mmCIF file of C-alpha atoms and ligand atoms in Angstrom:
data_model
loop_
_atom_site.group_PDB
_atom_site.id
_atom_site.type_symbol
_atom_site.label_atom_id
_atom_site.label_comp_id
_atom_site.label_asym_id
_atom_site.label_seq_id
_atom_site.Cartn_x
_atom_site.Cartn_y
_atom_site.Cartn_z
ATOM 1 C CA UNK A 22 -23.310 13.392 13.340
ATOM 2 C CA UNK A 23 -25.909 11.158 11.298
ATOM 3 C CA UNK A 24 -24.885 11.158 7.327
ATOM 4 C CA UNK A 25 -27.098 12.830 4.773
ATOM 5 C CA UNK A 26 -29.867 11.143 3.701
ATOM 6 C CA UNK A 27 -32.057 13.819 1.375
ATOM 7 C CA UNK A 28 -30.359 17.141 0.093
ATOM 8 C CA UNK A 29 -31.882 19.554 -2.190
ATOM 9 C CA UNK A 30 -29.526 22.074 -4.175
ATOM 10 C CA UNK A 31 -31.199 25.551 -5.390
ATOM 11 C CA UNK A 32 -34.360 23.035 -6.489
ATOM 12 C CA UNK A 33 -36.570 24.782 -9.305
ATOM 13 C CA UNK A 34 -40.059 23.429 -10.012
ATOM 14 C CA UNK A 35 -42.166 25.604 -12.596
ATOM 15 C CA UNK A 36 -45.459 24.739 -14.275
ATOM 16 C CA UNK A 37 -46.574 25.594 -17.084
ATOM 17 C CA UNK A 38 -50.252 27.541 -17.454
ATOM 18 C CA UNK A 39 -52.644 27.765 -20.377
ATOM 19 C CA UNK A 40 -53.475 31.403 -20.630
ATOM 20 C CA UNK A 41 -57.575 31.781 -21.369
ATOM 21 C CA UNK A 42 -56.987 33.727 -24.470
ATOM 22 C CA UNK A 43 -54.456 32.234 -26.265
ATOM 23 C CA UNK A 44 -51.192 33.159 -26.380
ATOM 24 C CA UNK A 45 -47.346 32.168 -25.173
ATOM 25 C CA UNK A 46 -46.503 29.775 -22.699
ATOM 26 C CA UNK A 47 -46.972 30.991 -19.149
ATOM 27 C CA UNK A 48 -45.156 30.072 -16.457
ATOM 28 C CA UNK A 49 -45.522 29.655 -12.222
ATOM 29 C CA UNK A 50 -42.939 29.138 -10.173
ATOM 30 C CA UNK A 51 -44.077 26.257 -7.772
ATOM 31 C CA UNK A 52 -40.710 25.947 -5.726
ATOM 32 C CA UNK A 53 -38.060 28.607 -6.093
ATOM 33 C CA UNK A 54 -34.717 27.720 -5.369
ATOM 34 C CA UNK A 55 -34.647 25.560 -2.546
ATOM 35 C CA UNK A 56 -32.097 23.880 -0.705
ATOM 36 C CA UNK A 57 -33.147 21.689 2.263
ATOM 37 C CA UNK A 58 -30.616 18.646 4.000
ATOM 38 C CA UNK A 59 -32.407 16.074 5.583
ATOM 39 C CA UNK A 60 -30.011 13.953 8.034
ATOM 40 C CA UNK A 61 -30.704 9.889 8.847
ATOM 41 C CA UNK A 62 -32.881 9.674 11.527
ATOM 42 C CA UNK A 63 -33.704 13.376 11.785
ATOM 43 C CA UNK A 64 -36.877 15.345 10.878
ATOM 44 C CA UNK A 65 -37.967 18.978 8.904
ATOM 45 C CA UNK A 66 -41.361 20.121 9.735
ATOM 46 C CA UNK A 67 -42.107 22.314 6.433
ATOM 47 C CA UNK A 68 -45.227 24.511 7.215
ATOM 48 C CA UNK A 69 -46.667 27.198 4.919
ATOM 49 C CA UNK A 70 -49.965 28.108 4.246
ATOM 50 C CA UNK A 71 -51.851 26.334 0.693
ATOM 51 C CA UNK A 72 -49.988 26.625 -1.871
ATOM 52 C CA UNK A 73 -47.012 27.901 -0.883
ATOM 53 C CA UNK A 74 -44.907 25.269 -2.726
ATOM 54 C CA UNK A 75 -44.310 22.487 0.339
ATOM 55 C CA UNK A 76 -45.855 19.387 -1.220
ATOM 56 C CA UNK A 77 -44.370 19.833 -4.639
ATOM 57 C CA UNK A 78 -41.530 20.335 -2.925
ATOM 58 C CA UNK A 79 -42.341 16.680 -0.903
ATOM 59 C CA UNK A 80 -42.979 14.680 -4.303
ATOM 60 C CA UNK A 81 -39.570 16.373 -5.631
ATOM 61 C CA UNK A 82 -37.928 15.037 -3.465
ATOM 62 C CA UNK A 83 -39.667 11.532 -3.540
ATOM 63 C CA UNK A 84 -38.736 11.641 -7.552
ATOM 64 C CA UNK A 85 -42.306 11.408 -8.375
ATOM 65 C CA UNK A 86 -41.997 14.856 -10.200
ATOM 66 C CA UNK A 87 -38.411 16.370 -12.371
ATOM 67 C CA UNK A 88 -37.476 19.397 -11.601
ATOM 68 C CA UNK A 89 -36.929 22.494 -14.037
ATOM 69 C CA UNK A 90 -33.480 23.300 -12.773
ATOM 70 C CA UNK A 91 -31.461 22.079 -9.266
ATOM 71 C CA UNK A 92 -30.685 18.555 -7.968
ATOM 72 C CA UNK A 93 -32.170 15.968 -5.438
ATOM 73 C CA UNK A 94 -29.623 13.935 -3.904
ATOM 74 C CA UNK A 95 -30.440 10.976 -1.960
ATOM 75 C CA UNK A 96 -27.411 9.833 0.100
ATOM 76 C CA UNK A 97 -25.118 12.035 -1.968
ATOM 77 C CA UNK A 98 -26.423 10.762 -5.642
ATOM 78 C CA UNK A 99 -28.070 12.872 -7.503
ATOM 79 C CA UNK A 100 -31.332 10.924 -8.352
ATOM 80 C CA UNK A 101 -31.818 11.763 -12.052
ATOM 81 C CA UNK A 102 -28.324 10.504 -12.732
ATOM 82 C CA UNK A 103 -29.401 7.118 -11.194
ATOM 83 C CA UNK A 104 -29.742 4.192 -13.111
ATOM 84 C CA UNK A 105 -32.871 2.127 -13.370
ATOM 85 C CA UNK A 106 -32.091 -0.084 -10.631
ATOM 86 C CA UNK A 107 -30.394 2.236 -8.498
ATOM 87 C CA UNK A 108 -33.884 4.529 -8.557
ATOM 88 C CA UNK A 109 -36.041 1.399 -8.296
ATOM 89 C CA UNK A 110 -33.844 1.288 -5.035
ATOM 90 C CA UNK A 111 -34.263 4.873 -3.889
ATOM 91 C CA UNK A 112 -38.153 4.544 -4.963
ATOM 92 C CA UNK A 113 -38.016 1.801 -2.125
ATOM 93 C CA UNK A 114 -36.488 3.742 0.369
ATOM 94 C CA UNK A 115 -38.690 6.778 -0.054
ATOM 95 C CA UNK A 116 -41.932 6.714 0.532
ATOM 96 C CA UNK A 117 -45.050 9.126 1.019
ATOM 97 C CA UNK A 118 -48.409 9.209 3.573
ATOM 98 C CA UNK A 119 -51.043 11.352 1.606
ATOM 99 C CA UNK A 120 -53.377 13.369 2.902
ATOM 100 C CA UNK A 121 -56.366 11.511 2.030
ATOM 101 C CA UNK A 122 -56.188 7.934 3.580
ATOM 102 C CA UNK A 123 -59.204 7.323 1.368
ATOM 103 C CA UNK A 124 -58.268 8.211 -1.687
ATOM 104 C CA UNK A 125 -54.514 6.746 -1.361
ATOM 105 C CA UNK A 126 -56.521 2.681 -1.388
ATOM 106 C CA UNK A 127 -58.009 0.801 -4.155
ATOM 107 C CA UNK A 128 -61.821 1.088 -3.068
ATOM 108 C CA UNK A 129 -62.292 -2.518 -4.563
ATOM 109 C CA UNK A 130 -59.339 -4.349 -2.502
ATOM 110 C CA UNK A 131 -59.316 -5.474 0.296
ATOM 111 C CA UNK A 132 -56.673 -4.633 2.898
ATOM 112 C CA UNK A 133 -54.712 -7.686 3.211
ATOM 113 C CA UNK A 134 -54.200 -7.000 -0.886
ATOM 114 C CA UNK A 135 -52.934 -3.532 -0.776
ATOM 115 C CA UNK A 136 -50.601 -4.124 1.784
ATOM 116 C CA UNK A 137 -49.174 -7.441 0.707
ATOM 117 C CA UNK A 138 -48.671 -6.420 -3.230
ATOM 118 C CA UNK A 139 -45.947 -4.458 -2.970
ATOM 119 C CA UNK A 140 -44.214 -7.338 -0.119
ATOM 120 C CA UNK A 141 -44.377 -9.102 -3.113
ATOM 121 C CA UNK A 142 -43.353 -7.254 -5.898
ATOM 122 C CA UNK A 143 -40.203 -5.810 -4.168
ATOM 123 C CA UNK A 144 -39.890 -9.928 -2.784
ATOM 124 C CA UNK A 145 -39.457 -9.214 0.522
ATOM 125 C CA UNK A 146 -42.312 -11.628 1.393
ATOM 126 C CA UNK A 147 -41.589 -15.181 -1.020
ATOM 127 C CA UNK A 148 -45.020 -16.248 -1.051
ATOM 128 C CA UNK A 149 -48.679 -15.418 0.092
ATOM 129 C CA UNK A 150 -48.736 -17.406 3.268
ATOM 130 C CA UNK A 151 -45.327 -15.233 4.267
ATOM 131 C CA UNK A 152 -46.798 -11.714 3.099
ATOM 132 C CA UNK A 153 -49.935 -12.575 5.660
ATOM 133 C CA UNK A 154 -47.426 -13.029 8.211
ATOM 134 C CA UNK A 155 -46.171 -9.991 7.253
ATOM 135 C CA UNK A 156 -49.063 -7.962 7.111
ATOM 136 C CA UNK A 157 -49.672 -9.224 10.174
ATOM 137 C CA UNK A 158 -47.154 -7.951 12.232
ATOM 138 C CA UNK A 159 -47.345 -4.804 10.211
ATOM 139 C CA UNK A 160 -51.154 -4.150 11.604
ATOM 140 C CA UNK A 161 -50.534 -5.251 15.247
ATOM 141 C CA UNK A 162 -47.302 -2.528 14.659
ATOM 142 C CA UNK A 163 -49.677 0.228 13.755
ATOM 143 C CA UNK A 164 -52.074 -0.440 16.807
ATOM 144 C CA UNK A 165 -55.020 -2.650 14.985
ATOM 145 C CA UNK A 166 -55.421 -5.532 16.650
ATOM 146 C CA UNK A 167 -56.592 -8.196 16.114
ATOM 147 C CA UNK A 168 -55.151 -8.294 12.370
ATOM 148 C CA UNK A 169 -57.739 -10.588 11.649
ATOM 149 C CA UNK A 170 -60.395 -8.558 11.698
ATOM 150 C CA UNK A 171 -58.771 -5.889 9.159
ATOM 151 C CA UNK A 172 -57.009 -8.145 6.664
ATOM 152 C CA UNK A 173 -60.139 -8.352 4.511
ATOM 153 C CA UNK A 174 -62.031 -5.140 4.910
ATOM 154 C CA UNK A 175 -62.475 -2.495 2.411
ATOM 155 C CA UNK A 176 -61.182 0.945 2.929
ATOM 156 C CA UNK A 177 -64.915 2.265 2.616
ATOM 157 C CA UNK A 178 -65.112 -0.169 6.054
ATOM 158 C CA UNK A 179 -62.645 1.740 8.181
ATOM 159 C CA UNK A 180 -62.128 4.299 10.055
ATOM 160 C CA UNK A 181 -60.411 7.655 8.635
ATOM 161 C CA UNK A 182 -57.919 7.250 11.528
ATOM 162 C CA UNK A 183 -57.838 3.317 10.954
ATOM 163 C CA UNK A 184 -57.534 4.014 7.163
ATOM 164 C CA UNK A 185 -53.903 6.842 7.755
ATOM 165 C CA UNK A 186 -52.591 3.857 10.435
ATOM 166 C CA UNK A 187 -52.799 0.999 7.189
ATOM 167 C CA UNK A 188 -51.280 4.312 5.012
ATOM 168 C CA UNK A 189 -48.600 4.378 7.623
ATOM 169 C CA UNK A 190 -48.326 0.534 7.709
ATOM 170 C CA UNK A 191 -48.229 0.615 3.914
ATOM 171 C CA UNK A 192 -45.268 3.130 4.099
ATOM 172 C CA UNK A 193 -43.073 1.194 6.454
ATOM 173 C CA UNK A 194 -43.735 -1.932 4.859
ATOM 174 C CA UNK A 195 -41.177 -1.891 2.308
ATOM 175 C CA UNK A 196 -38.861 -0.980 5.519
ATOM 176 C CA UNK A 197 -37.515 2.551 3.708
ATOM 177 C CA UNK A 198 -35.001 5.399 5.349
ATOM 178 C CA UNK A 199 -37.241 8.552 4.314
ATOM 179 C CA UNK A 200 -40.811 9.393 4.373
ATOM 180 C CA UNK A 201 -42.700 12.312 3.189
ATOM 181 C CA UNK A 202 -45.739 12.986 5.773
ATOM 182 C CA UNK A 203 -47.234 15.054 3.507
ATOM 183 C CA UNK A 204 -50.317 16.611 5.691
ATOM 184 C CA UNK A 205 -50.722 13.655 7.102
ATOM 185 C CA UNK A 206 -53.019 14.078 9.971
ATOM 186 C CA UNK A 207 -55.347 17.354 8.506
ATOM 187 C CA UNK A 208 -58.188 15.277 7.835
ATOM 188 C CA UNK A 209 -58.111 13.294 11.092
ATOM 189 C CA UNK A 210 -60.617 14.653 13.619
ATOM 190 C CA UNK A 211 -58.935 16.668 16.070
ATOM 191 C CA UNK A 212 -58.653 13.609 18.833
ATOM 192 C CA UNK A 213 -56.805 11.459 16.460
ATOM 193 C CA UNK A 214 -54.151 13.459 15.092
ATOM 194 C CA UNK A 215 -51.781 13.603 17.899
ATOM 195 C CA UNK A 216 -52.181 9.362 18.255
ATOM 196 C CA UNK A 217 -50.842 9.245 14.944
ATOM 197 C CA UNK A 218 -48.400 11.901 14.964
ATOM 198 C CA UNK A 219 -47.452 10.135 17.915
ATOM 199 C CA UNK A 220 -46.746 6.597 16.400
ATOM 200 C CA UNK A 221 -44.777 8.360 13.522
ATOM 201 C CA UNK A 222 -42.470 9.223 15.911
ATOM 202 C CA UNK A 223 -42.260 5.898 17.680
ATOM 203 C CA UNK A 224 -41.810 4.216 14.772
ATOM 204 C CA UNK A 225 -38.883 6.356 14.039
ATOM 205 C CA UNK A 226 -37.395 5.569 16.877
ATOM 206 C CA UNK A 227 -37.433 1.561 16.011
ATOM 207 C CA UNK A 228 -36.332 1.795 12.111
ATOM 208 C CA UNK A 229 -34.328 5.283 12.106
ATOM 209 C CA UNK A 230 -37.012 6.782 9.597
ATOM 210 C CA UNK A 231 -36.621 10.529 8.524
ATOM 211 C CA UNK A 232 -39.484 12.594 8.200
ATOM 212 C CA UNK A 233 -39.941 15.265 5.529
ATOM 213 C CA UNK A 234 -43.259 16.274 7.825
ATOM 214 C CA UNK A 235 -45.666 18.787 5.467
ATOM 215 C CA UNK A 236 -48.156 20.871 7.463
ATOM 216 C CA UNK A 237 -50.542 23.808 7.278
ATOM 217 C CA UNK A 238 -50.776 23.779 10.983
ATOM 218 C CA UNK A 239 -48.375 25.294 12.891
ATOM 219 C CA UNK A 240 -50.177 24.141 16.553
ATOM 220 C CA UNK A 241 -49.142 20.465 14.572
ATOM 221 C CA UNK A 242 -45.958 21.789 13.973
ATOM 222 C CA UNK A 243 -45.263 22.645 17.435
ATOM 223 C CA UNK A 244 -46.569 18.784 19.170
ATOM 224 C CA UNK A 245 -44.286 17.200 16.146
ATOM 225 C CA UNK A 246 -41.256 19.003 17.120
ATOM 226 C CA UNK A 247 -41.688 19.280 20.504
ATOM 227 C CA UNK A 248 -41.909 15.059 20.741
ATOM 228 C CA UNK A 249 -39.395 14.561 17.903
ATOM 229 C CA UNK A 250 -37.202 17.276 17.441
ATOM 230 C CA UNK A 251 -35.707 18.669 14.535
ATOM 231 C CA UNK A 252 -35.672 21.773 12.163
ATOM 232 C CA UNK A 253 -38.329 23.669 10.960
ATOM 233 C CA UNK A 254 -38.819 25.129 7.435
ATOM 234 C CA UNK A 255 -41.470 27.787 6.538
ATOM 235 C CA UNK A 256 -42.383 28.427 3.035
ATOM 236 C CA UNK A 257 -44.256 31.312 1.441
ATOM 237 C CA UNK A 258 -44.782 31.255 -2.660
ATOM 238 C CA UNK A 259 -42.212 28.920 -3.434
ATOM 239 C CA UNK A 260 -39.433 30.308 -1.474
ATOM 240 C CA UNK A 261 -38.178 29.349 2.165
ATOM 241 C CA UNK A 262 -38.125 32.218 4.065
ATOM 242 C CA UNK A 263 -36.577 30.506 7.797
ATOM 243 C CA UNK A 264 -34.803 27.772 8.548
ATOM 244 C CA UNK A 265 -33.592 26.617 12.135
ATOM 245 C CA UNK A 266 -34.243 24.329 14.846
ATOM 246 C CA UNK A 267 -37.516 23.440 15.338
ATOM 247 C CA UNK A 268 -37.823 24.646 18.826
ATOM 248 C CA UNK A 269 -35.894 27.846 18.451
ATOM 249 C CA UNK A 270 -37.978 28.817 15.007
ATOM 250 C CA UNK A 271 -41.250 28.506 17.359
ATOM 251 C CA UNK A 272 -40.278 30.175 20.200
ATOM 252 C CA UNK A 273 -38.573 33.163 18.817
ATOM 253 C CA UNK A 274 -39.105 33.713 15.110
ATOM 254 C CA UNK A 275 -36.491 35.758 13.275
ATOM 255 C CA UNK A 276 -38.790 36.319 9.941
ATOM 256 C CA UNK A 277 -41.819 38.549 9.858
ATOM 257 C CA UNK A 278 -44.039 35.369 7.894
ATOM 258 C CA UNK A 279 -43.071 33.429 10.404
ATOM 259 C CA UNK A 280 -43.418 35.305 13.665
ATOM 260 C CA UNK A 281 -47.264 36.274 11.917
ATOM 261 C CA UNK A 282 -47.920 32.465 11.636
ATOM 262 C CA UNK A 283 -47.126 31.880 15.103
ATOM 263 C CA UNK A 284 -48.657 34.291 16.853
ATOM 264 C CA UNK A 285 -51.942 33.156 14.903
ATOM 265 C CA UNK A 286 -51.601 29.357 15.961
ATOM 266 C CA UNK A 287 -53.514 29.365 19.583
ATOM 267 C CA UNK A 288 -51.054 27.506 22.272
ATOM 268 C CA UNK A 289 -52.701 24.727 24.147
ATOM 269 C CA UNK A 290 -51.060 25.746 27.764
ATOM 270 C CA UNK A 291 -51.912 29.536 28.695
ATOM 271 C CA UNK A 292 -48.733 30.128 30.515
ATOM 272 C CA UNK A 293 -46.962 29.057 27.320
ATOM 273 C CA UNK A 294 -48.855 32.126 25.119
ATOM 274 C CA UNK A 295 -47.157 35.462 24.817
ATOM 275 C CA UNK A 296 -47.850 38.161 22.488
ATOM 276 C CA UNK A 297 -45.116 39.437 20.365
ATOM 277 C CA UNK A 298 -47.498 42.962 19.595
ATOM 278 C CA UNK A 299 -46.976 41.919 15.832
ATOM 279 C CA UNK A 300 -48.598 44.235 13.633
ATOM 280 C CA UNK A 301 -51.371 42.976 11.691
ATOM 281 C CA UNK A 302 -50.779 42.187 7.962
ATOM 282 C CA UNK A 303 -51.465 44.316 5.359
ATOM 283 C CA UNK A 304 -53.459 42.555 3.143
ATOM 284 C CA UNK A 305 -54.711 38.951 4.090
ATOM 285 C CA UNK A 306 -55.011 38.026 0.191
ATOM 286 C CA UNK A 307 -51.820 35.876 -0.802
ATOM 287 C CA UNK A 308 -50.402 36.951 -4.509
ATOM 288 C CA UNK A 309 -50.940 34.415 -6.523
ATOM 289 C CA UNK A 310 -48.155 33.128 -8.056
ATOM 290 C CA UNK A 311 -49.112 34.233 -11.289
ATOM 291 C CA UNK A 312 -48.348 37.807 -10.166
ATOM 292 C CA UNK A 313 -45.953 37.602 -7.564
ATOM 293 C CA UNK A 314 -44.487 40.859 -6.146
ATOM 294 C CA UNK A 315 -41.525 42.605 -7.026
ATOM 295 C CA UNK A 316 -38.464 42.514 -4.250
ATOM 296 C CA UNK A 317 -39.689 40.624 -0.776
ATOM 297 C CA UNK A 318 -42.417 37.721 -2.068
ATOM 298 C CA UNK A 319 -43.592 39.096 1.218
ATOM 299 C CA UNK A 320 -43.694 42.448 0.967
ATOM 300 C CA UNK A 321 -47.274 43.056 -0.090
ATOM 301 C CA UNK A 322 -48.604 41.672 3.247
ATOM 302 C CA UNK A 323 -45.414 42.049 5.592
ATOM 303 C CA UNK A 324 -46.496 44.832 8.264
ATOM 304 C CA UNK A 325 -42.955 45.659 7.855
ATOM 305 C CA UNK A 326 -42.200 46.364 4.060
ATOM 306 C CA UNK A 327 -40.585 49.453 3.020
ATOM 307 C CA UNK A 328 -39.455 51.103 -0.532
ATOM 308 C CA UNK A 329 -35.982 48.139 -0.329
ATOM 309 C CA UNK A 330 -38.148 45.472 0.500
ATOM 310 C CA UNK A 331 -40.993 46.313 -2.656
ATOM 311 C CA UNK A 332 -37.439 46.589 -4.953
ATOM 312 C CA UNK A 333 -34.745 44.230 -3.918
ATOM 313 C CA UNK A 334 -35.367 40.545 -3.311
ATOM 314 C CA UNK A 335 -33.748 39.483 0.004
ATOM 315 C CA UNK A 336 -30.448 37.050 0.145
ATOM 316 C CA UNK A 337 -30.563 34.713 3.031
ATOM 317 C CA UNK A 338 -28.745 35.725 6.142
ATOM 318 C CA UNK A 339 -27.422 33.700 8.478
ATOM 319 C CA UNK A 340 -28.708 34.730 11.863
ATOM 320 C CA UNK A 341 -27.471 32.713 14.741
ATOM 321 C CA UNK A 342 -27.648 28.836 13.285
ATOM 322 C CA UNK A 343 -30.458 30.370 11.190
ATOM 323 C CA UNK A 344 -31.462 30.752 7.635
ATOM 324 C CA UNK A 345 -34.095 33.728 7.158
ATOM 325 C CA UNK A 346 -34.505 35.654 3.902
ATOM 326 C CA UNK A 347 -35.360 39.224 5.876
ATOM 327 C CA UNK A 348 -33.399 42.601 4.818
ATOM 328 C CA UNK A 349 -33.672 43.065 8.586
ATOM 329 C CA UNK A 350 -33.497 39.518 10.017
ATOM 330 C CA UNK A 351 -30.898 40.751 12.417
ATOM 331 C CA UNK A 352 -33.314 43.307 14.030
ATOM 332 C CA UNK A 353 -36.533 41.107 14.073
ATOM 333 C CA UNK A 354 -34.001 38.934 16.266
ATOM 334 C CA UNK A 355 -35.598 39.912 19.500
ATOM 335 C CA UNK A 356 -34.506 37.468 22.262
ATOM 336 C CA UNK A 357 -36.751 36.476 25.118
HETATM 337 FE FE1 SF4 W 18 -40.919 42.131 5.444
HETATM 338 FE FE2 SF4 W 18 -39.050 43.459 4.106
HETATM 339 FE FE3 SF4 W 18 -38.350 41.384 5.594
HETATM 340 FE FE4 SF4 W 18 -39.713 41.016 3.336
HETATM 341 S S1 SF4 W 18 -37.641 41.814 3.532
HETATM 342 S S2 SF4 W 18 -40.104 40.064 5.262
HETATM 343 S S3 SF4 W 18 -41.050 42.789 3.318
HETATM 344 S S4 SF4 W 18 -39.236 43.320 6.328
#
């Protein structure tokens, strides 16, 4: 088995909130508790719906934000106990694909100069004339060919799927271990996103990259693990509620949040779709994490709540290989 790459330990992320009328300090409870183990070469699909936590949980992880309580460890160092250089290190080894390919690019550069700055800051490229050759190769890798005719266009000149395959060149470039996909193909018309989900996953395959790969979309959920493999982590306010293999988690869902999100993601093949006869929710509004309910974080929707879940906050169980925080994972286990 592959060594840990990225581990998270009970990981604690709260902002705080200015409260309109004065006041104490308020706080919300972005990520709550959260341990995740990323292995080399492997991927975790984390899906939830907005603001359920996953992309603070992505830039935790990256080190681009500290969290309140819990540790990140990147191959088994924790990385606020790293020292400058040993970060600047990590930094390099982690990187992130935003949503927005447009609003991750310096509108006023060109691409040749926002892919070949950091080749030269981090020195893997000694000169100019080397980081062209580099850039080079780096566009032909990501499909755009000729380079020539995208080294010196502006971002406002390309594409939106161009613009996320120079992101993904970008994120390669400093050849790193781990990459946070963090919704990286929600903005791409529908066509495009499975091209680029698709050279994610080849490029994988040639540098060993692990993907931390963030998604509202649980039909993108399903292509990504289905061509990749890998685990799957669903998150609801903050908290992960399953945790399995990816292909097991879609077919037959263990948590209530979880079996609800699949049944609502349509299934491209017909023959694949089966109803579960889930109940409907009970409310469609999601607390907001301001006022987050008592017990089960679910409970106010779940179709299954009763007087234990609205008291008693559920401990994980292990169901299976599974991880589900359900007072009744074991009977929501339902086989084929
Ligand atoms: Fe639903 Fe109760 Fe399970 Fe929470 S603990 S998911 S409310 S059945």
């Amino acid at each position: 088995m592959s060594e840990v790459l990225v581990e998270t330990k009970n990981l604690v992320k709260e902002f705080k909130i200015r409260r309109r009328f004065g006041g104490g300090d308020r706080f919300i409870r972005a990520v709550d508790n959260v341990s995740i183990t990323l292995r080399e070469g492997e991927n975790l699909a984390l899906v939830g719906e907005s603001g359920s936590g996953k992309s603070t949980l992505g830039r935790l992880t990256l080190g681009l934000l500290r969290p309140t309580s819990g540790n990140v460890f990147y191959m088994g160092k924790d990385i606020w106990k790293m020292t400058k250089e040993e970060f600047r290190e990590f930094r390099r080894n982690a990187q992130i694909i935003h949503q927005d390919p447009y609003s991750s690019f310096n509108p006023v550069k060109t691409i040749f100069y926002s892919l070949s700055t950091p080749l030269l800051h981090h020195k893997i490229a000694r000169n100019k004339r080397e980081a062209y050759h580099m850039v080079a190769d780096l566009l032909r890798r990501v499909g755009l060919e000729p380079p020539s005719d995208f080294m010196n266009r502006y971002p406002s000149r390309m594409s939106g799927g161009q613009l996320q395959r120079i992101a993904i060149a970008r994120a390669i470039s400093l050849r790193p271990k781990y990459i946070v996909a963090d919704e990286a193909v929600s903005m791409l018309d529908a066509s495009l996103r499975l091209g680029i989900i698709d050279l994610l996953l080849d490029l994988q395959k040639e540098y060993g990259l692990s993907y931390l790969f963030i998604t509202h979309d649980l039909g993108i959920t399903r292509y990504f693990i289905h061509k990749g493999g890998g685990k799957v982590a669903v998150m609801y306010l903050g908290s992960l509620v399953e945790l399995g293999k990816g292909e097991e988690v879609i077919r037959n869902p263990y948590h209530p949040y979880t079996r609800i999100l699949v049944e609502a993601s349509p299934i491209p093949d017909p023959k694949m779709a089966k109803s579960r006869g889930i109940p409907k929710l009970r409310s469609l509004d999601i607390p907001s994490l301001t006022n987050i309910p008592p017990g089960c974080k679910f409970s106010s929707r779940c179709p299954y709540a009763d007087t234990i879940c609205e008291k008693k906050v559920p401990e994980y169980r292990k169901v299976d290989d599974r991880l589900v925080a359900c007072h009744y994972a074991e009977q929501f286990k339902t086989g084929e």
